[in-house]
CSV table of C-alpha atoms in Angstrom, one decimal:
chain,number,residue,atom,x,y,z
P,1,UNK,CA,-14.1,22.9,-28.2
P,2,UNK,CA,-11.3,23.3,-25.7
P,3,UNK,CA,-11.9,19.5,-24.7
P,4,UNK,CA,-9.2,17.7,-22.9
P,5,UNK,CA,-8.8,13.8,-23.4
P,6,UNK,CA,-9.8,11.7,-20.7
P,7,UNK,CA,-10.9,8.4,-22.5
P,8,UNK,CA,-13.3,6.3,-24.7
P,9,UNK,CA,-16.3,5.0,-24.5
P,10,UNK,CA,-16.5,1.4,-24.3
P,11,UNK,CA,-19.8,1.0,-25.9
P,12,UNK,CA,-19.6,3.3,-28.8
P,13,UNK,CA,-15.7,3.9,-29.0
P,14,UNK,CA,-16.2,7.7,-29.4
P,15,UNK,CA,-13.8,9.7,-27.6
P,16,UNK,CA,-14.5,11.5,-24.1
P,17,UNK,CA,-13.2,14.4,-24.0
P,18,UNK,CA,-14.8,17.9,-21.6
P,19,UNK,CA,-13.4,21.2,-20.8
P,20,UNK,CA,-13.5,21.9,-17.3
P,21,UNK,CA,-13.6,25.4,-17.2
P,22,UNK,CA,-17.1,24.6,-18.8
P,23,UNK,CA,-18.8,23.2,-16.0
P,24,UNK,CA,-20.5,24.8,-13.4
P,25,UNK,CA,-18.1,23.8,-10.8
P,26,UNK,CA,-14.8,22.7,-12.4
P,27,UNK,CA,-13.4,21.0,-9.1
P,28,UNK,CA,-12.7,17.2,-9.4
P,29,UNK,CA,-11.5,14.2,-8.0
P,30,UNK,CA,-9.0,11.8,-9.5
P,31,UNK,CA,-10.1,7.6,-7.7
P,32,UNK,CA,-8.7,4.7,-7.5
P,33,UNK,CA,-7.0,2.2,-6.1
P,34,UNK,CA,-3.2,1.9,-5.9
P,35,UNK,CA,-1.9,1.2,-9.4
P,36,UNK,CA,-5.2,2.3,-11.2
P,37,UNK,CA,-3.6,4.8,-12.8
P,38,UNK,CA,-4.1,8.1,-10.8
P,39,UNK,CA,-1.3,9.8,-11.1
P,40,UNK,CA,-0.7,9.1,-14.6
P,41,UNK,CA,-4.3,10.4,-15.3
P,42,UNK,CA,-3.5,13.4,-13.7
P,43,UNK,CA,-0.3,13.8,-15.4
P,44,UNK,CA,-2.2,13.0,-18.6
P,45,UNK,CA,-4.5,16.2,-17.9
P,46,UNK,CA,-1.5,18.7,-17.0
P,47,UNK,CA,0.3,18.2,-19.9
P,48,UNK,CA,-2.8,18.6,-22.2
P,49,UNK,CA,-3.2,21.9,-19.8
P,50,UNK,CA,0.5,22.9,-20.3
P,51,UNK,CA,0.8,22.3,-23.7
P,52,UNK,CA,-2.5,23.6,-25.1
P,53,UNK,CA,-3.3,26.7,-23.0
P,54,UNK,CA,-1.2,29.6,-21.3
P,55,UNK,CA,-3.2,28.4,-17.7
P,56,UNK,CA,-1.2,28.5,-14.0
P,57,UNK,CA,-0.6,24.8,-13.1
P,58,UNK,CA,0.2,24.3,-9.4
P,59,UNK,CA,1.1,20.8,-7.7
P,60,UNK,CA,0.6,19.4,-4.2
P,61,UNK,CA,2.9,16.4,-4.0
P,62,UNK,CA,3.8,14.8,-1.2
P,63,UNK,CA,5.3,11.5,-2.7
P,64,UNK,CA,8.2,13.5,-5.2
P,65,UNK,CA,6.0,11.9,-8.1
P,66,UNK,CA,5.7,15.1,-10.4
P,67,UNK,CA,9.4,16.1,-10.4
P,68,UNK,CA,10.0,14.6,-14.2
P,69,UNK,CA,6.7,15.8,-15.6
P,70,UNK,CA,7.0,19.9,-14.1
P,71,UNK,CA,11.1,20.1,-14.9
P,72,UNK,CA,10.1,18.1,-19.0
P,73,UNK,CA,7.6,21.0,-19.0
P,74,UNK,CA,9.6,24.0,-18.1
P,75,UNK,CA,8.1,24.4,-14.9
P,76,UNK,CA,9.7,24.6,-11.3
P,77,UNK,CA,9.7,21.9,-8.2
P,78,UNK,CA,10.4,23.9,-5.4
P,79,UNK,CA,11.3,21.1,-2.3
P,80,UNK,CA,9.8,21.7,1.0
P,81,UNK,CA,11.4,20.4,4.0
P,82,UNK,CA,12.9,20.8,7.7
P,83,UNK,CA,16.0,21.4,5.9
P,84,UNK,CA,15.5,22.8,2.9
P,85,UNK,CA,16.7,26.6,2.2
P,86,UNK,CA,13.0,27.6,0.9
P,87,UNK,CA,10.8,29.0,3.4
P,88,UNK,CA,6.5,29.7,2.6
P,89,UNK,CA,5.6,31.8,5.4
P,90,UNK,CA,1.9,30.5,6.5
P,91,UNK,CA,0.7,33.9,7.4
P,92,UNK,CA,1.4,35.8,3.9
P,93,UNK,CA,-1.6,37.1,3.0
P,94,UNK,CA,-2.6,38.6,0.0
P,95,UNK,CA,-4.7,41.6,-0.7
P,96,UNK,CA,-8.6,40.4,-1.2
P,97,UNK,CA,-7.9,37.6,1.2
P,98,UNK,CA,-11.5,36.4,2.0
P,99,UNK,CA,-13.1,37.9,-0.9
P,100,UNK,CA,-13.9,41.2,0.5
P,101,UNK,CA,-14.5,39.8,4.3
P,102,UNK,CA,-12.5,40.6,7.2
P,103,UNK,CA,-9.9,38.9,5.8
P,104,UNK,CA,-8.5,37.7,9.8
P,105,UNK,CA,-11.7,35.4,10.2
P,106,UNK,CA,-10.3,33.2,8.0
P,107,UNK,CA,-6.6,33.9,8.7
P,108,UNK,CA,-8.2,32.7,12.1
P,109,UNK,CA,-9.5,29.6,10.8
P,110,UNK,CA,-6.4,28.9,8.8
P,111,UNK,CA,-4.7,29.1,12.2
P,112,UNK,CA,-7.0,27.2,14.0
P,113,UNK,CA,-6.4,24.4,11.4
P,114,UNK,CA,-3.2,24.5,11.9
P,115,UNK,CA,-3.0,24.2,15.7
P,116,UNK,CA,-5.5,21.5,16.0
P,117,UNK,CA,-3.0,19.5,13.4
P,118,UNK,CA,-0.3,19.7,16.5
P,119,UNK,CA,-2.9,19.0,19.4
P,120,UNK,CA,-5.0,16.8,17.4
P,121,UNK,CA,-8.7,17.0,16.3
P,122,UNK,CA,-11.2,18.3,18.7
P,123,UNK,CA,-9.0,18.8,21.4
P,124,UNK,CA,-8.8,22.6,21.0
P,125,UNK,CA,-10.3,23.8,23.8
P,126,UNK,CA,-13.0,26.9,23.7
P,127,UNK,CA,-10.7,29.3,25.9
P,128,UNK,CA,-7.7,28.1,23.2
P,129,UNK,CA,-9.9,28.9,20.3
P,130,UNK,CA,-10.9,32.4,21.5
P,131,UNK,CA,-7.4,33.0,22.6
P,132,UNK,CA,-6.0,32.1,18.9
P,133,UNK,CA,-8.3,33.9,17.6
P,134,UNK,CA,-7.5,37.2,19.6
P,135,UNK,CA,-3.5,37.0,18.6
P,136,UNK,CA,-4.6,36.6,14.8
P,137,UNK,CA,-6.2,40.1,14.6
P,138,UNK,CA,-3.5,41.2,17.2
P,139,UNK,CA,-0.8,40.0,14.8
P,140,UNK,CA,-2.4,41.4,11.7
P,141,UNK,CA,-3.7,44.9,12.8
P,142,UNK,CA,-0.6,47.0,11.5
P,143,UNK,CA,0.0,45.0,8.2
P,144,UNK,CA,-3.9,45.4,7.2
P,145,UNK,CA,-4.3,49.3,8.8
P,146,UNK,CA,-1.3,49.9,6.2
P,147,UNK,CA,-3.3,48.3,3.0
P,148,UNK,CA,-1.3,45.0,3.0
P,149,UNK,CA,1.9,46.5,2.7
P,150,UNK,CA,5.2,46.4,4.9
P,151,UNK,CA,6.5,43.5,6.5
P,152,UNK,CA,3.6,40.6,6.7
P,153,UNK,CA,3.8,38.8,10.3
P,154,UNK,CA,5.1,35.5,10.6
P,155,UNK,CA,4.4,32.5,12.7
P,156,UNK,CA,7.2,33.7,15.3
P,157,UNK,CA,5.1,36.7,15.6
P,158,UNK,CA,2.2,34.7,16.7
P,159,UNK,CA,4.2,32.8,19.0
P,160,UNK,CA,5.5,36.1,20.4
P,161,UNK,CA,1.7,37.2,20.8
P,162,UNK,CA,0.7,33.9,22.4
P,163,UNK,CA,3.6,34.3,25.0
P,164,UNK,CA,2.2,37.9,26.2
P,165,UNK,CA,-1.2,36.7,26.8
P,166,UNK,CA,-2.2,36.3,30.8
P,167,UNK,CA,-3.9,33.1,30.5
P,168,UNK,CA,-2.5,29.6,30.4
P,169,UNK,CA,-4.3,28.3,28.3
P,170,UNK,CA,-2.0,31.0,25.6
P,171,UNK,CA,1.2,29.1,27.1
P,172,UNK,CA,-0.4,25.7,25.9
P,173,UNK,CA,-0.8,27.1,22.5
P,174,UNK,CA,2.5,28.9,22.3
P,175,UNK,CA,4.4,25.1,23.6
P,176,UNK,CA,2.3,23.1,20.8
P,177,UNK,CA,3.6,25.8,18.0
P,178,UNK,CA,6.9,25.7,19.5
P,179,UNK,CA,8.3,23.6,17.4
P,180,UNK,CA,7.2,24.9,14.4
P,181,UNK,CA,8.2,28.6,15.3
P,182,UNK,CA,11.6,28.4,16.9
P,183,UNK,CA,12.2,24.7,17.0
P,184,UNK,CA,13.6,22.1,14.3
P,185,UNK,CA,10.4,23.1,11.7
P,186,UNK,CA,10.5,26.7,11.7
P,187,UNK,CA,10.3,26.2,7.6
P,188,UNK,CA,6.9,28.1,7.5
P,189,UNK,CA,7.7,30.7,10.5
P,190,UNK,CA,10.2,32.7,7.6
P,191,UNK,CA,9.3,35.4,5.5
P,192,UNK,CA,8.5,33.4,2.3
P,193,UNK,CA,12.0,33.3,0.3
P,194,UNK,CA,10.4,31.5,-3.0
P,195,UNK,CA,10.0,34.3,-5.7
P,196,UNK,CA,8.9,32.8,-8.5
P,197,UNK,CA,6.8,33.8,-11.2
P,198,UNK,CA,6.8,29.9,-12.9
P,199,UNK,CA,3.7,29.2,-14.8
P,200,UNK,CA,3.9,25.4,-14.1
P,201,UNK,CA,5.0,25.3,-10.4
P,202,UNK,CA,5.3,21.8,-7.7
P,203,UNK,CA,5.9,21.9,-4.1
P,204,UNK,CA,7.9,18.9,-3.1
P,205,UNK,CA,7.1,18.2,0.6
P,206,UNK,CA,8.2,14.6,0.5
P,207,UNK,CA,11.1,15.2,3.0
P,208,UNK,CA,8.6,16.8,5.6
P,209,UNK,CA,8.0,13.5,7.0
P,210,UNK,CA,4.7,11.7,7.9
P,211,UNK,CA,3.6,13.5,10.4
P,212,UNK,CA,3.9,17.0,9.4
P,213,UNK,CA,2.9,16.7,5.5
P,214,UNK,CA,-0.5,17.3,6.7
P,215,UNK,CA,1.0,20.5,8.4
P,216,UNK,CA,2.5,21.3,5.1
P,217,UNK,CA,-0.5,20.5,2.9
P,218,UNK,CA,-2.3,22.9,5.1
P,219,UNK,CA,0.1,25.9,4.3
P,220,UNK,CA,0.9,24.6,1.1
P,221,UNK,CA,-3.2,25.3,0.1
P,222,UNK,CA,-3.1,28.8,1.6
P,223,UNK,CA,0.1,29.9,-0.2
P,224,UNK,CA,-1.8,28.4,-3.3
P,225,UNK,CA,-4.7,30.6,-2.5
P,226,UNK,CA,-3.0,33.5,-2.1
P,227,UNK,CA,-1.2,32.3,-5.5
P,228,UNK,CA,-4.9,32.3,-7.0
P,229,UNK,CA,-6.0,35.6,-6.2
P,230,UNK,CA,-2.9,37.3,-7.3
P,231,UNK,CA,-3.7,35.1,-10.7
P,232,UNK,CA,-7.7,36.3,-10.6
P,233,UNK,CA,-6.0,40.1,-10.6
P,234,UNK,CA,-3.6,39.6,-13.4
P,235,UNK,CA,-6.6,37.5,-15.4
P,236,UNK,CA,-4.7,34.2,-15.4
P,237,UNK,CA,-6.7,30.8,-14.8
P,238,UNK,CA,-5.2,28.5,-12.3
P,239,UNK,CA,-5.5,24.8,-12.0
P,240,UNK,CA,-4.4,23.2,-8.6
P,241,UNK,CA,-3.7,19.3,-7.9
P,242,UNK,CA,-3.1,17.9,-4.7
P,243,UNK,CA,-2.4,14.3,-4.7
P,244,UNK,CA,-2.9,12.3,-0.9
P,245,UNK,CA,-5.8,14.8,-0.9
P,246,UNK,CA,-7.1,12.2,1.9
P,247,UNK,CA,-4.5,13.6,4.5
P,248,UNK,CA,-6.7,17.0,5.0
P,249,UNK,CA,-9.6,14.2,5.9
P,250,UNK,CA,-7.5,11.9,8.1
P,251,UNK,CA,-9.0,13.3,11.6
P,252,UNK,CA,-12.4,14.2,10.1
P,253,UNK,CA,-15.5,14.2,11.4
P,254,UNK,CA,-17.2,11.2,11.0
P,255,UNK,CA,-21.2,10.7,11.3
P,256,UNK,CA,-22.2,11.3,14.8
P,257,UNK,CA,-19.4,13.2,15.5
P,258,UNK,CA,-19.5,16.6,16.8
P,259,UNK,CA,-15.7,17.1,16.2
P,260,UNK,CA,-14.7,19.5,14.1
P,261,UNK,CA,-11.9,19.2,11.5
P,262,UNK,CA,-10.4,22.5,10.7
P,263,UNK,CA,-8.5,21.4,8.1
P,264,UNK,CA,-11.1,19.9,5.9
P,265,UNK,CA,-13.5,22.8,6.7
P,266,UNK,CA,-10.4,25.3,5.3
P,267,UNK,CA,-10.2,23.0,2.2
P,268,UNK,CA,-14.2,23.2,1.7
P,269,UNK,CA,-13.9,27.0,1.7
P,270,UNK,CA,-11.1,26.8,-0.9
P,271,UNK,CA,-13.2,24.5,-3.5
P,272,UNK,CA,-16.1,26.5,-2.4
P,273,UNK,CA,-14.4,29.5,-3.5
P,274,UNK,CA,-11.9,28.8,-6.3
P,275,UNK,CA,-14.6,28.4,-8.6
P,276,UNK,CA,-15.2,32.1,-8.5
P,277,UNK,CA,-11.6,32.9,-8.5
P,278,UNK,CA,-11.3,31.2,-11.9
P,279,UNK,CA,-9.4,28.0,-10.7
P,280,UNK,CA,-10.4,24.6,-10.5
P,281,UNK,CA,-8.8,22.4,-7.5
P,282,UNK,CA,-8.6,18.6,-8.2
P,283,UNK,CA,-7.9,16.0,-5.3
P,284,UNK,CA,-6.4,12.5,-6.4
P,285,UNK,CA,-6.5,9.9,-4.0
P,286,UNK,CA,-6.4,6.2,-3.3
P,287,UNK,CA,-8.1,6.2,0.6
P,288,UNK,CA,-11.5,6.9,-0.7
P,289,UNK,CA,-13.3,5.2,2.4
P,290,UNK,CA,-11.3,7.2,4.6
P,291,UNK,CA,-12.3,10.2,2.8
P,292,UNK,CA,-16.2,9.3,2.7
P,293,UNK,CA,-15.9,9.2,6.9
P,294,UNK,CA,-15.3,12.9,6.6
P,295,UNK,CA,-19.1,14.7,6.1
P,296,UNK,CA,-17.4,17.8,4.8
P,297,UNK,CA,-15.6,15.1,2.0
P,298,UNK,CA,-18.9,13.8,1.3
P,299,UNK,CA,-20.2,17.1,0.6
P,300,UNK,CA,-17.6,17.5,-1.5
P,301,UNK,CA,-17.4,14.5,-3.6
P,302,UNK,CA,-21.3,15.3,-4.1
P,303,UNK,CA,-21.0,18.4,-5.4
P,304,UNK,CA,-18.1,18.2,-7.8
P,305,UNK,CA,-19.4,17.8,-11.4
P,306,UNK,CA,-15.7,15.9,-12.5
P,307,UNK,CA,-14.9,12.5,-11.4
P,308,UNK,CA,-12.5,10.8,-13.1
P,309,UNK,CA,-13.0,6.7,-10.9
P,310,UNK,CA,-10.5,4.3,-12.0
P,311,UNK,CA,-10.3,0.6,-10.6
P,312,UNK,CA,-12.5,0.6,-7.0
P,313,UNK,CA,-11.8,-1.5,-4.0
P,314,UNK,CA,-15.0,-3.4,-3.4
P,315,UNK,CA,-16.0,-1.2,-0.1
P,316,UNK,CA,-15.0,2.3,-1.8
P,317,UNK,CA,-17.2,1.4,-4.6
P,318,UNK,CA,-19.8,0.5,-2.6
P,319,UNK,CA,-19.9,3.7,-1.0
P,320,UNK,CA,-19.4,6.2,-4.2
P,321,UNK,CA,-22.2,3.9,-6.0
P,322,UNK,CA,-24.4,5.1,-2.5
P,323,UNK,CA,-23.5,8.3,-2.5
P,324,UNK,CA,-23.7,9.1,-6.4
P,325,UNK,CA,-26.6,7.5,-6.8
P,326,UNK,CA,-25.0,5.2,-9.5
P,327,UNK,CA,-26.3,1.9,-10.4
P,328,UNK,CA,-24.2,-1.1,-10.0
């Protein structure tokens, strides 16, 4: 009942099809190679979605792929870039932010993610982390002590908190950020400008350039997160994609590594927790071996009870047979 179509078998012919929201952990990955047929699979699914159930769908696209499927649906592509008029502010934060938690540990993290993105992976040092840290809760103390109302803080903030600390390790920070607070990519240091209440909604971030889409996906997730707790209030399910999901692994941690990748670690607490938030998050990728060098991917890939694994390149199929378990 509820089952979506995703196939037939080749031996008996009978059709496969599974509802999602059935499994004990809905999250998914869409595999293949280039050309396999990932992003029409995943189309495939969103418009069985749309079309047979009244469920949130929200997009991740940062190759301008969905645009014809979203606006055919009567959803909404909202375009993300240095000189677009939209604006996500990265530090919104929603009531129940956490789950009940101080809510500014993982605001931390978030922001932690985001700074090692523009000094790199593992090159945070401990006095930097600490200091981040410290201006989160400085930044958020008023907004929270008045219940999440009033004016939410904004990256500029942060910078402006950054600048008043007395170490100089704070300046480092504060010169990294710079760009993205008061220089040429200031898109996410706004107050968010994007009302919208559309039920079928794709972010756009083609135009943010190579570099700074994983940036974008980064605050592109936590605006979805907040999205998904304002949808567990209202009862709504939500179903997330985010195609290049690879990008959040691209500096992971590989075995033997002791660096730490913010990034993927904020995504592993987002699939960790969507679950109970009644969303499912799907990842479609074609850099499978890149992902696999990630331990937190790995974790992930093992634990998700959907994967949908079109044509393999040799070495990635190699690997997902290893870390499956599956025969040849």
């Amino acid at each position: 009942r509820h089952g979506i179509y995703y196939g037939q078998n080749a031996i008996s012919k009978n059709l496969i099809l599974a509802d999602r929201k059935e499994l004990l952990n809905g999250n998914g990955f869409i595999l293949g190679v280039s050309g396999s047929g990932k992003s029409f699979a995943a189309k495939r699914e969103i418009t069985e979605i749309a079309l047979s159930t009244n469920d949130d769908i929200i997009i991740i696209d940062p190759e301008a792929e969905y645009r014809p499927l979203v606006e055919g649906l009567g959803g909404e592509v909202i375009e993300i870039s240095a000189t677009s008029p939209n604006h996500i502010n990265a530090l919104d934060m929603e009531s129940g932010y956490n789950d009940g938690d101080n809510p500014v540990v993982l605001k931390s993290e978030f922001l932690l993610s985001l700074c090692e993105q523009l000094v790199g992976a593992g090159k945070l040092s401990a006095k930097e982390k600490s200091i981040i840290d410290r201006c989160t809760a400085q930044v958020y103390r008023e907004f929270i002590r008045n219940g999440y109302l009033g004016v939410v803080p904004t990256l500029q903030d942060f910078h402006a908190a950054l600048l008043e600390q007395p170490e100089l390790e704070a300046r480092d920070v504060a010169l990294a950020l710079e760009l993205f607070t008061v220089g040429s990519l200031n898109v996410f240091s706004h107050q968010t400008n994007i009302n919208t209440k559309s039920r079928i909604l794709c972010f756009d971030i083609q135009d943010l350039g190579e570099n700074l889409k994983s940036v974008g996906l980064l605050v592109m997730l936590d605006a979805i997160y907040n999205r998904v707790i304002q949808n567990r209030r209202e009862g709504k399910y939500t179903h997330v994609y985010i195609d290049e999901i690879y990008l959040f692994f691209a500096n992971g941690s590989g075995s033997g590594h002791s660096i730490t990748n913010y990034s993927s670690e904020f995504l592993y607490k987002c699939w960790k927790r969507f679950r109970k938030y009644g969303a499912t998050l799907t990842g479609i990728t074609q850099n499978v071996e890149e992902c696999l060098l990630s331990n937190t991917a790995r974790m992930m890939f093992a634990n998700s009870e959907f994967l949908l694994m079109l044509n393999q390149a040799t070495t990635d199929r190699e690997q997902l047979a290893r870390l499956l378990g599956a025969s040849d």
